[in-house]
Amino acid sequence: MNARKTTRPESLTSLAKERIREAIVSGALPFGWQLSENVLAAQLGISKTPVREGLLQLKFEGLVDIRPQAGTYVFQPTADQIRDMCQFREVIELSALELAMRNDAAFLAQQLTLALRALPKHEHSVAPLHAQDATFHETLIECCESDCLQQAYLLIGDKIKALRARLSTEDERVDACMAKHSAILSLVREGDIANARIELRLHIRSTENAYLRAALVPVVSKADDCPASAVNAF
């Protein structure tokens, strides 16, 4: 028995972790939802052990809350935590933008242009907008070429994606979001670091209240009531 356990593919845990992560980040699993190892294992078609290990890793990443004698839950950010994340995001992204522009503004403009072109026209679903928004901001981080800033952004990257995925239809203003991205891109092309920083700061701050509304929705769940097909099998 021990030999079999030690030879079980370690990647199975990674696969379980990524499937659960996707379900949390995409909004398939609501904030505060109680998770059942049995249900998740059944949905993934694997045993509970890699699911348990995957949940433990997600706990260290802040996406899962494991409460002794109470259960395991999807993280539920508080208002203070959301404000803290937005402030942290502002510091990281503004620094990344300035560094990327000083390193090679033309290359940054090229990459941001590609990010903006990724959104299909006349798309009714908001999912592509969320994906494009994430790509636009992640491009700033990637182009800064700073390991420290990139590692720092990993602390909040998935949480920001999770908040973005839960925006209500009232907060999903496609035209407004695209206009802000286009304005930032125009300033990058002009090499105007100061005003590009101002525009990005305003853009990030405009999302804080929307994120607060998206997160502070009470959820009551039982571990065995996991949303159908919330986690995709391998």
PDB file of C-alpha atoms in Angstrom:
ATOM      1  CA  MET A   1       0.000   0.000   0.000  1.00  0.00           C
ATOM      2  CA  ASN A   2       2.744   2.451   0.929  1.00  0.00           C
ATOM      3  CA  ALA A   3       4.618   1.760  -2.312  1.00  0.00           C
ATOM      4  CA  ARG A   4       1.507   2.487  -4.363  1.00  0.00           C
ATOM      5  CA  LYS A   5       0.913   5.753  -2.547  1.00  0.00           C
ATOM      6  CA  THR A   6       4.448   6.968  -3.131  1.00  0.00           C
ATOM      7  CA  THR A   7       4.263   6.151  -6.854  1.00  0.00           C
ATOM      8  CA  ARG A   8       0.916   7.893  -7.434  1.00  0.00           C
ATOM      9  CA  PRO A   9       1.522  10.599 -10.079  1.00  0.00           C
ATOM     10  CA  GLU A  10       2.124  13.887  -8.329  1.00  0.00           C
ATOM     11  CA  SER A  11       0.684  15.679 -11.353  1.00  0.00           C
ATOM     12  CA  LEU A  12      -2.770  14.415 -10.399  1.00  0.00           C
ATOM     13  CA  THR A  13      -2.747  16.818  -7.471  1.00  0.00           C
ATOM     14  CA  SER A  14      -1.708  19.642  -9.777  1.00  0.00           C
ATOM     15  CA  LEU A  15      -4.487  18.790 -12.202  1.00  0.00           C
ATOM     16  CA  ALA A  16      -7.060  18.729  -9.400  1.00  0.00           C
ATOM     17  CA  LYS A  17      -5.782  22.032  -8.056  1.00  0.00           C
ATOM     18  CA  GLU A  18      -5.990  23.699 -11.474  1.00  0.00           C
ATOM     19  CA  ARG A  19      -9.541  22.453 -12.139  1.00  0.00           C
ATOM     20  CA  ILE A  20     -10.713  23.732  -8.759  1.00  0.00           C
ATOM     21  CA  ARG A  21      -8.837  26.982  -9.286  1.00  0.00           C
ATOM     22  CA  GLU A  22     -10.558  27.467 -12.653  1.00  0.00           C
ATOM     23  CA  ALA A  23     -13.965  26.882 -11.053  1.00  0.00           C
ATOM     24  CA  ILE A  24     -13.252  29.470  -8.349  1.00  0.00           C
ATOM     25  CA  VAL A  25     -11.727  32.082 -10.647  1.00  0.00           C
ATOM     26  CA  SER A  26     -14.438  31.706 -13.294  1.00  0.00           C
ATOM     27  CA  GLY A  27     -17.234  32.080 -10.746  1.00  0.00           C
ATOM     28  CA  ALA A  28     -18.580  28.557 -11.228  1.00  0.00           C
ATOM     29  CA  LEU A  29     -18.011  28.099  -7.484  1.00  0.00           C
ATOM     30  CA  PRO A  30     -19.416  31.115  -5.570  1.00  0.00           C
ATOM     31  CA  PHE A  31     -17.517  32.994  -2.894  1.00  0.00           C
ATOM     32  CA  GLY A  32     -18.007  31.365   0.490  1.00  0.00           C
ATOM     33  CA  TRP A  33     -19.237  28.083  -1.007  1.00  0.00           C
ATOM     34  CA  GLN A  34     -18.558  25.030   1.149  1.00  0.00           C
ATOM     35  CA  LEU A  35     -16.526  22.427  -0.699  1.00  0.00           C
ATOM     36  CA  SER A  36     -16.796  18.662  -0.322  1.00  0.00           C
ATOM     37  CA  GLU A  37     -13.811  16.458  -1.105  1.00  0.00           C
ATOM     38  CA  ASN A  38     -16.219  13.633  -1.967  1.00  0.00           C
ATOM     39  CA  VAL A  39     -18.228  15.713  -4.437  1.00  0.00           C
ATOM     40  CA  LEU A  40     -15.160  17.269  -6.034  1.00  0.00           C
ATOM     41  CA  ALA A  41     -13.493  13.880  -6.367  1.00  0.00           C
ATOM     42  CA  ALA A  42     -16.629  12.477  -8.014  1.00  0.00           C
ATOM     43  CA  GLN A  43     -16.835  15.405 -10.439  1.00  0.00           C
ATOM     44  CA  LEU A  44     -13.162  15.044 -11.336  1.00  0.00           C
ATOM     45  CA  GLY A  45     -13.278  11.254 -11.514  1.00  0.00           C
ATOM     46  CA  ILE A  46     -10.402  10.766  -9.066  1.00  0.00           C
ATOM     47  CA  SER A  47      -9.845   9.803  -5.448  1.00  0.00           C
ATOM     48  CA  LYS A  48     -10.116  12.239  -2.535  1.00  0.00           C
ATOM     49  CA  THR A  49      -6.385  12.335  -1.784  1.00  0.00           C
ATOM     50  CA  PRO A  50      -5.264  14.530  -4.705  1.00  0.00           C
ATOM     51  CA  VAL A  51      -8.344  16.701  -4.166  1.00  0.00           C
ATOM     52  CA  ARG A  52      -7.413  17.180  -0.511  1.00  0.00           C
ATOM     53  CA  GLU A  53      -3.817  18.006  -1.439  1.00  0.00           C
ATOM     54  CA  GLY A  54      -4.969  20.412  -4.155  1.00  0.00           C
ATOM     55  CA  LEU A  55      -7.273  22.219  -1.720  1.00  0.00           C
ATOM     56  CA  LEU A  56      -4.414  22.564   0.751  1.00  0.00           C
ATOM     57  CA  GLN A  57      -2.241  24.190  -1.918  1.00  0.00           C
ATOM     58  CA  LEU A  58      -5.073  26.536  -2.862  1.00  0.00           C
ATOM     59  CA  LYS A  59      -5.378  27.483   0.806  1.00  0.00           C
ATOM     60  CA  PHE A  60      -1.785  28.719   0.751  1.00  0.00           C
ATOM     61  CA  GLU A  61      -2.634  30.752  -2.358  1.00  0.00           C
ATOM     62  CA  GLY A  62      -5.592  32.328  -0.553  1.00  0.00           C
ATOM     63  CA  LEU A  63      -8.309  30.898  -2.809  1.00  0.00           C
ATOM     64  CA  VAL A  64      -9.613  28.398  -0.257  1.00  0.00           C
ATOM     65  CA  ASP A  65     -10.370  28.750   3.433  1.00  0.00           C
ATOM     66  CA  ILE A  66      -9.941  25.562   5.506  1.00  0.00           C
ATOM     67  CA  ARG A  67     -11.623  25.889   8.895  1.00  0.00           C
ATOM     68  CA  PRO A  68     -10.888  23.147  11.466  1.00  0.00           C
ATOM     69  CA  GLN A  69     -14.021  21.256  12.486  1.00  0.00           C
ATOM     70  CA  ALA A  70     -16.094  23.430  10.142  1.00  0.00           C
ATOM     71  CA  GLY A  71     -15.123  22.543   6.589  1.00  0.00           C
ATOM     72  CA  THR A  72     -13.452  23.910   3.472  1.00  0.00           C
ATOM     73  CA  TYR A  73     -14.807  26.973   1.676  1.00  0.00           C
ATOM     74  CA  VAL A  74     -14.143  29.096  -1.379  1.00  0.00           C
ATOM     75  CA  PHE A  75     -12.479  32.266  -0.131  1.00  0.00           C
ATOM     76  CA  GLN A  76     -14.840  35.127   0.740  1.00  0.00           C
ATOM     77  CA  PRO A  77     -13.018  38.477   0.597  1.00  0.00           C
ATOM     78  CA  THR A  78     -14.097  41.128   3.067  1.00  0.00           C
ATOM     79  CA  ALA A  79     -14.570  44.783   2.154  1.00  0.00           C
ATOM     80  CA  ASP A  80     -11.246  45.667   3.787  1.00  0.00           C
ATOM     81  CA  GLN A  81      -9.454  42.896   1.909  1.00  0.00           C
ATOM     82  CA  ILE A  82     -10.898  44.065  -1.413  1.00  0.00           C
ATOM     83  CA  ARG A  83      -9.801  47.636  -0.761  1.00  0.00           C
ATOM     84  CA  ASP A  84      -6.360  46.362   0.224  1.00  0.00           C
ATOM     85  CA  MET A  85      -6.108  44.282  -2.966  1.00  0.00           C
ATOM     86  CA  CYS A  86      -7.101  47.239  -5.119  1.00  0.00           C
ATOM     87  CA  GLN A  87      -4.514  49.468  -3.450  1.00  0.00           C
ATOM     88  CA  PHE A  88      -1.853  46.787  -3.844  1.00  0.00           C
ATOM     89  CA  ARG A  89      -2.844  46.291  -7.472  1.00  0.00           C
ATOM     90  CA  GLU A  90      -2.574  50.011  -8.115  1.00  0.00           C
ATOM     91  CA  VAL A  91       0.969  50.158  -6.742  1.00  0.00           C
ATOM     92  CA  ILE A  92       2.120  47.114  -8.727  1.00  0.00           C
ATOM     93  CA  GLU A  93       0.479  48.012 -12.034  1.00  0.00           C
ATOM     94  CA  LEU A  94       1.523  51.661 -11.996  1.00  0.00           C
ATOM     95  CA  SER A  95       5.108  50.629 -11.289  1.00  0.00           C
ATOM     96  CA  ALA A  96       4.968  47.992 -14.023  1.00  0.00           C
ATOM     97  CA  LEU A  97       3.521  50.462 -16.531  1.00  0.00           C
ATOM     98  CA  GLU A  98       6.229  53.044 -15.906  1.00  0.00           C
ATOM     99  CA  LEU A  99       9.021  50.466 -15.999  1.00  0.00           C
ATOM    100  CA  ALA A 100       7.697  48.880 -19.185  1.00  0.00           C
ATOM    101  CA  MET A 101       7.416  52.282 -20.881  1.00  0.00           C
ATOM    102  CA  ARG A 102      10.930  53.277 -19.857  1.00  0.00           C
ATOM    103  CA  ASN A 103      12.289  49.927 -21.079  1.00  0.00           C
ATOM    104  CA  ASP A 104      10.511  49.881 -24.448  1.00  0.00           C
ATOM    105  CA  ALA A 105       7.297  51.869 -24.871  1.00  0.00           C
ATOM    106  CA  ALA A 106       6.933  50.798 -28.504  1.00  0.00           C
ATOM    107  CA  PHE A 107       7.004  47.112 -27.585  1.00  0.00           C
ATOM    108  CA  LEU A 108       4.499  47.661 -24.762  1.00  0.00           C
ATOM    109  CA  ALA A 109       2.178  49.487 -27.162  1.00  0.00           C
ATOM    110  CA  GLN A 110       2.458  46.603 -29.610  1.00  0.00           C
ATOM    111  CA  GLN A 111       1.570  44.018 -26.959  1.00  0.00           C
ATOM    112  CA  LEU A 112      -1.333  46.064 -25.580  1.00  0.00           C
ATOM    113  CA  THR A 113      -2.665  46.482 -29.106  1.00  0.00           C
ATOM    114  CA  LEU A 114      -2.689  42.715 -29.513  1.00  0.00           C
ATOM    115  CA  ALA A 115      -4.525  42.382 -26.196  1.00  0.00           C
ATOM    116  CA  LEU A 116      -7.230  44.802 -27.319  1.00  0.00           C
ATOM    117  CA  ARG A 117      -7.693  43.018 -30.624  1.00  0.00           C
ATOM    118  CA  ALA A 118      -8.411  39.759 -28.813  1.00  0.00           C
ATOM    119  CA  LEU A 119     -12.045  40.677 -28.074  1.00  0.00           C
ATOM    120  CA  PRO A 120     -14.548  39.526 -30.737  1.00  0.00           C
ATOM    121  CA  LYS A 121     -16.805  42.288 -32.050  1.00  0.00           C
ATOM    122  CA  HIS A 122     -20.552  42.249 -31.281  1.00  0.00           C
ATOM    123  CA  GLU A 123     -20.028  39.598 -28.614  1.00  0.00           C
ATOM    124  CA  HIS A 124     -23.010  39.360 -26.251  1.00  0.00           C
ATOM    125  CA  SER A 125     -21.249  37.256 -23.616  1.00  0.00           C
ATOM    126  CA  VAL A 126     -19.240  39.145 -21.006  1.00  0.00           C
ATOM    127  CA  ALA A 127     -16.698  36.316 -20.640  1.00  0.00           C
ATOM    128  CA  PRO A 128     -14.536  37.564 -23.555  1.00  0.00           C
ATOM    129  CA  LEU A 129     -14.498  41.039 -22.001  1.00  0.00           C
ATOM    130  CA  HIS A 130     -13.284  39.606 -18.698  1.00  0.00           C
ATOM    131  CA  ALA A 131     -10.593  37.633 -20.509  1.00  0.00           C
ATOM    132  CA  GLN A 132      -9.472  40.682 -22.479  1.00  0.00           C
ATOM    133  CA  ASP A 133      -9.425  42.863 -19.370  1.00  0.00           C
ATOM    134  CA  ALA A 134      -7.228  40.309 -17.607  1.00  0.00           C
ATOM    135  CA  THR A 135      -4.925  40.014 -20.623  1.00  0.00           C
ATOM    136  CA  PHE A 136      -4.555  43.793 -20.902  1.00  0.00           C
ATOM    137  CA  HIS A 137      -3.478  44.191 -17.283  1.00  0.00           C
ATOM    138  CA  GLU A 138      -1.312  41.058 -17.262  1.00  0.00           C
ATOM    139  CA  THR A 139       0.484  42.413 -20.338  1.00  0.00           C
ATOM    140  CA  LEU A 140       1.589  45.422 -18.283  1.00  0.00           C
ATOM    141  CA  ILE A 141       3.096  43.064 -15.728  1.00  0.00           C
ATOM    142  CA  GLU A 142       4.767  40.819 -18.302  1.00  0.00           C
ATOM    143  CA  CYS A 143       6.330  43.713 -20.226  1.00  0.00           C
ATOM    144  CA  CYS A 144       7.894  45.337 -17.169  1.00  0.00           C
ATOM    145  CA  GLU A 145      10.433  42.477 -17.042  1.00  0.00           C
ATOM    146  CA  SER A 146      10.717  42.748 -13.264  1.00  0.00           C
ATOM    147  CA  ASP A 147      10.739  39.427 -11.434  1.00  0.00           C
ATOM    148  CA  CYS A 148       9.847  41.171  -8.174  1.00  0.00           C
ATOM    149  CA  LEU A 149       6.790  42.934  -9.589  1.00  0.00           C
ATOM    150  CA  GLN A 150       5.657  39.811 -11.416  1.00  0.00           C
ATOM    151  CA  GLN A 151       5.959  37.663  -8.297  1.00  0.00           C
ATOM    152  CA  ALA A 152       4.141  40.295  -6.248  1.00  0.00           C
ATOM    153  CA  TYR A 153       1.264  40.379  -8.743  1.00  0.00           C
ATOM    154  CA  LEU A 154       0.790  36.619  -8.358  1.00  0.00           C
ATOM    155  CA  LEU A 155      -0.398  37.290  -4.804  1.00  0.00           C
ATOM    156  CA  ILE A 156      -3.581  38.923  -6.097  1.00  0.00           C
ATOM    157  CA  GLY A 157      -3.860  37.947  -9.772  1.00  0.00           C
ATOM    158  CA  ASP A 158      -6.326  35.084  -9.376  1.00  0.00           C
ATOM    159  CA  LYS A 159      -8.340  36.933  -6.735  1.00  0.00           C
ATOM    160  CA  ILE A 160      -8.775  39.900  -9.069  1.00  0.00           C
ATOM    161  CA  LYS A 161      -9.893  37.521 -11.834  1.00  0.00           C
ATOM    162  CA  ALA A 162     -12.390  35.943  -9.427  1.00  0.00           C
ATOM    163  CA  LEU A 163     -13.813  39.344  -8.522  1.00  0.00           C
ATOM    164  CA  ARG A 164     -13.991  40.363 -12.175  1.00  0.00           C
ATOM    165  CA  ALA A 165     -15.898  37.188 -13.092  1.00  0.00           C
ATOM    166  CA  ARG A 166     -18.573  37.990 -10.507  1.00  0.00           C
ATOM    167  CA  LEU A 167     -19.379  41.511 -11.658  1.00  0.00           C
ATOM    168  CA  SER A 168     -23.095  42.059 -12.081  1.00  0.00           C
ATOM    169  CA  THR A 169     -24.522  43.013 -15.460  1.00  0.00           C
ATOM    170  CA  GLU A 170     -24.916  46.562 -14.148  1.00  0.00           C
ATOM    171  CA  ASP A 171     -21.162  46.777 -13.657  1.00  0.00           C
ATOM    172  CA  GLU A 172     -20.221  45.139 -16.965  1.00  0.00           C
ATOM    173  CA  ARG A 173     -19.801  48.261 -19.062  1.00  0.00           C
ATOM    174  CA  VAL A 174     -18.076  46.960 -22.178  1.00  0.00           C
ATOM    175  CA  ASP A 175     -17.749  50.292 -23.955  1.00  0.00           C
ATOM    176  CA  ALA A 176     -16.434  52.072 -20.860  1.00  0.00           C
ATOM    177  CA  CYS A 177     -13.820  49.413 -20.157  1.00  0.00           C
ATOM    178  CA  MET A 178     -12.613  49.335 -23.747  1.00  0.00           C
ATOM    179  CA  ALA A 179     -12.464  53.140 -23.838  1.00  0.00           C
ATOM    180  CA  LYS A 180     -10.242  53.224 -20.752  1.00  0.00           C
ATOM    181  CA  HIS A 181      -7.923  50.608 -22.207  1.00  0.00           C
ATOM    182  CA  SER A 182      -7.742  52.514 -25.492  1.00  0.00           C
ATOM    183  CA  ALA A 183      -6.947  55.762 -23.659  1.00  0.00           C
ATOM    184  CA  ILE A 184      -4.085  54.111 -21.784  1.00  0.00           C
ATOM    185  CA  LEU A 185      -2.778  52.597 -25.010  1.00  0.00           C
ATOM    186  CA  SER A 186      -2.829  55.987 -26.753  1.00  0.00           C
ATOM    187  CA  LEU A 187      -0.738  57.523 -23.967  1.00  0.00           C
ATOM    188  CA  VAL A 188       1.712  54.623 -24.114  1.00  0.00           C
ATOM    189  CA  ARG A 189       2.132  55.189 -27.855  1.00  0.00           C
ATOM    190  CA  GLU A 190       2.811  58.865 -27.166  1.00  0.00           C
ATOM    191  CA  GLY A 191       5.378  57.969 -24.530  1.00  0.00           C
ATOM    192  CA  ASP A 192       3.479  60.024 -21.951  1.00  0.00           C
ATOM    193  CA  ILE A 193       4.345  58.177 -18.751  1.00  0.00           C
ATOM    194  CA  ALA A 194       2.814  60.683 -16.327  1.00  0.00           C
ATOM    195  CA  ASN A 195      -0.617  60.766 -17.938  1.00  0.00           C
ATOM    196  CA  ALA A 196      -0.589  57.040 -18.658  1.00  0.00           C
ATOM    197  CA  ARG A 197      -0.108  56.462 -14.925  1.00  0.00           C
ATOM    198  CA  ILE A 198      -2.971  58.847 -14.124  1.00  0.00           C
ATOM    199  CA  GLU A 199      -5.309  57.110 -16.587  1.00  0.00           C
ATOM    200  CA  LEU A 200      -4.421  53.651 -15.280  1.00  0.00           C
ATOM    201  CA  ARG A 201      -4.879  54.793 -11.676  1.00  0.00           C
ATOM    202  CA  LEU A 202      -8.352  56.130 -12.433  1.00  0.00           C
ATOM    203  CA  HIS A 203      -9.231  52.915 -14.271  1.00  0.00           C
ATOM    204  CA  ILE A 204      -8.192  50.697 -11.356  1.00  0.00           C
ATOM    205  CA  ARG A 205      -9.914  52.868  -8.760  1.00  0.00           C
ATOM    206  CA  SER A 206     -13.151  52.833 -10.745  1.00  0.00           C
ATOM    207  CA  THR A 207     -13.355  49.062 -10.274  1.00  0.00           C
ATOM    208  CA  GLU A 208     -13.172  49.033  -6.469  1.00  0.00           C
ATOM    209  CA  ASN A 209     -16.851  49.698  -5.744  1.00  0.00           C
ATOM    210  CA  ALA A 210     -17.900  47.230  -8.438  1.00  0.00           C
ATOM    211  CA  TYR A 211     -15.726  44.554  -6.849  1.00  0.00           C
ATOM    212  CA  LEU A 212     -17.215  45.309  -3.442  1.00  0.00           C
ATOM    213  CA  ARG A 213     -20.718  44.816  -4.815  1.00  0.00           C
ATOM    214  CA  ALA A 214     -19.668  41.599  -6.542  1.00  0.00           C
ATOM    215  CA  ALA A 215     -18.109  40.054  -3.453  1.00  0.00           C
ATOM    216  CA  LEU A 216     -20.403  41.063  -0.640  1.00  0.00           C
ATOM    217  CA  VAL A 217     -23.301  38.824  -1.661  1.00  0.00           C
ATOM    218  CA  PRO A 218     -24.260  36.324   1.071  1.00  0.00           C
ATOM    219  CA  VAL A 219     -23.973  32.678   0.073  1.00  0.00           C
ATOM    220  CA  VAL A 220     -25.514  29.787   1.954  1.00  0.00           C
ATOM    221  CA  SER A 221     -24.396  26.359   0.849  1.00  0.00           C
ATOM    222  CA  LYS A 222     -23.914  22.805   1.945  1.00  0.00           C
ATOM    223  CA  ALA A 223     -20.824  20.863   0.954  1.00  0.00           C
ATOM    224  CA  ASP A 224     -22.905  18.251  -0.880  1.00  0.00           C
ATOM    225  CA  ASP A 225     -24.729  20.889  -2.948  1.00  0.00           C
ATOM    226  CA  CYS A 226     -21.786  21.714  -5.206  1.00  0.00           C
ATOM    227  CA  PRO A 227     -23.079  23.434  -8.372  1.00  0.00           C
ATOM    228  CA  ALA A 228     -23.560  20.923 -11.167  1.00  0.00           C
ATOM    229  CA  SER A 229     -20.482  20.567 -13.375  1.00  0.00           C
ATOM    230  CA  ALA A 230     -18.763  23.364 -11.458  1.00  0.00           C
ATOM    231  CA  VAL A 231     -15.476  21.476 -11.769  1.00  0.00           C
ATOM    232  CA  ASN A 232     -14.718  19.833 -15.090  1.00  0.00           C
ATOM    233  CA  ALA A 233     -13.380  16.287 -15.174  1.00  0.00           C
ATOM    234  CA  PHE A 234     -10.038  15.500 -16.771  1.00  0.00           C
TER     235      PHE A 234
END
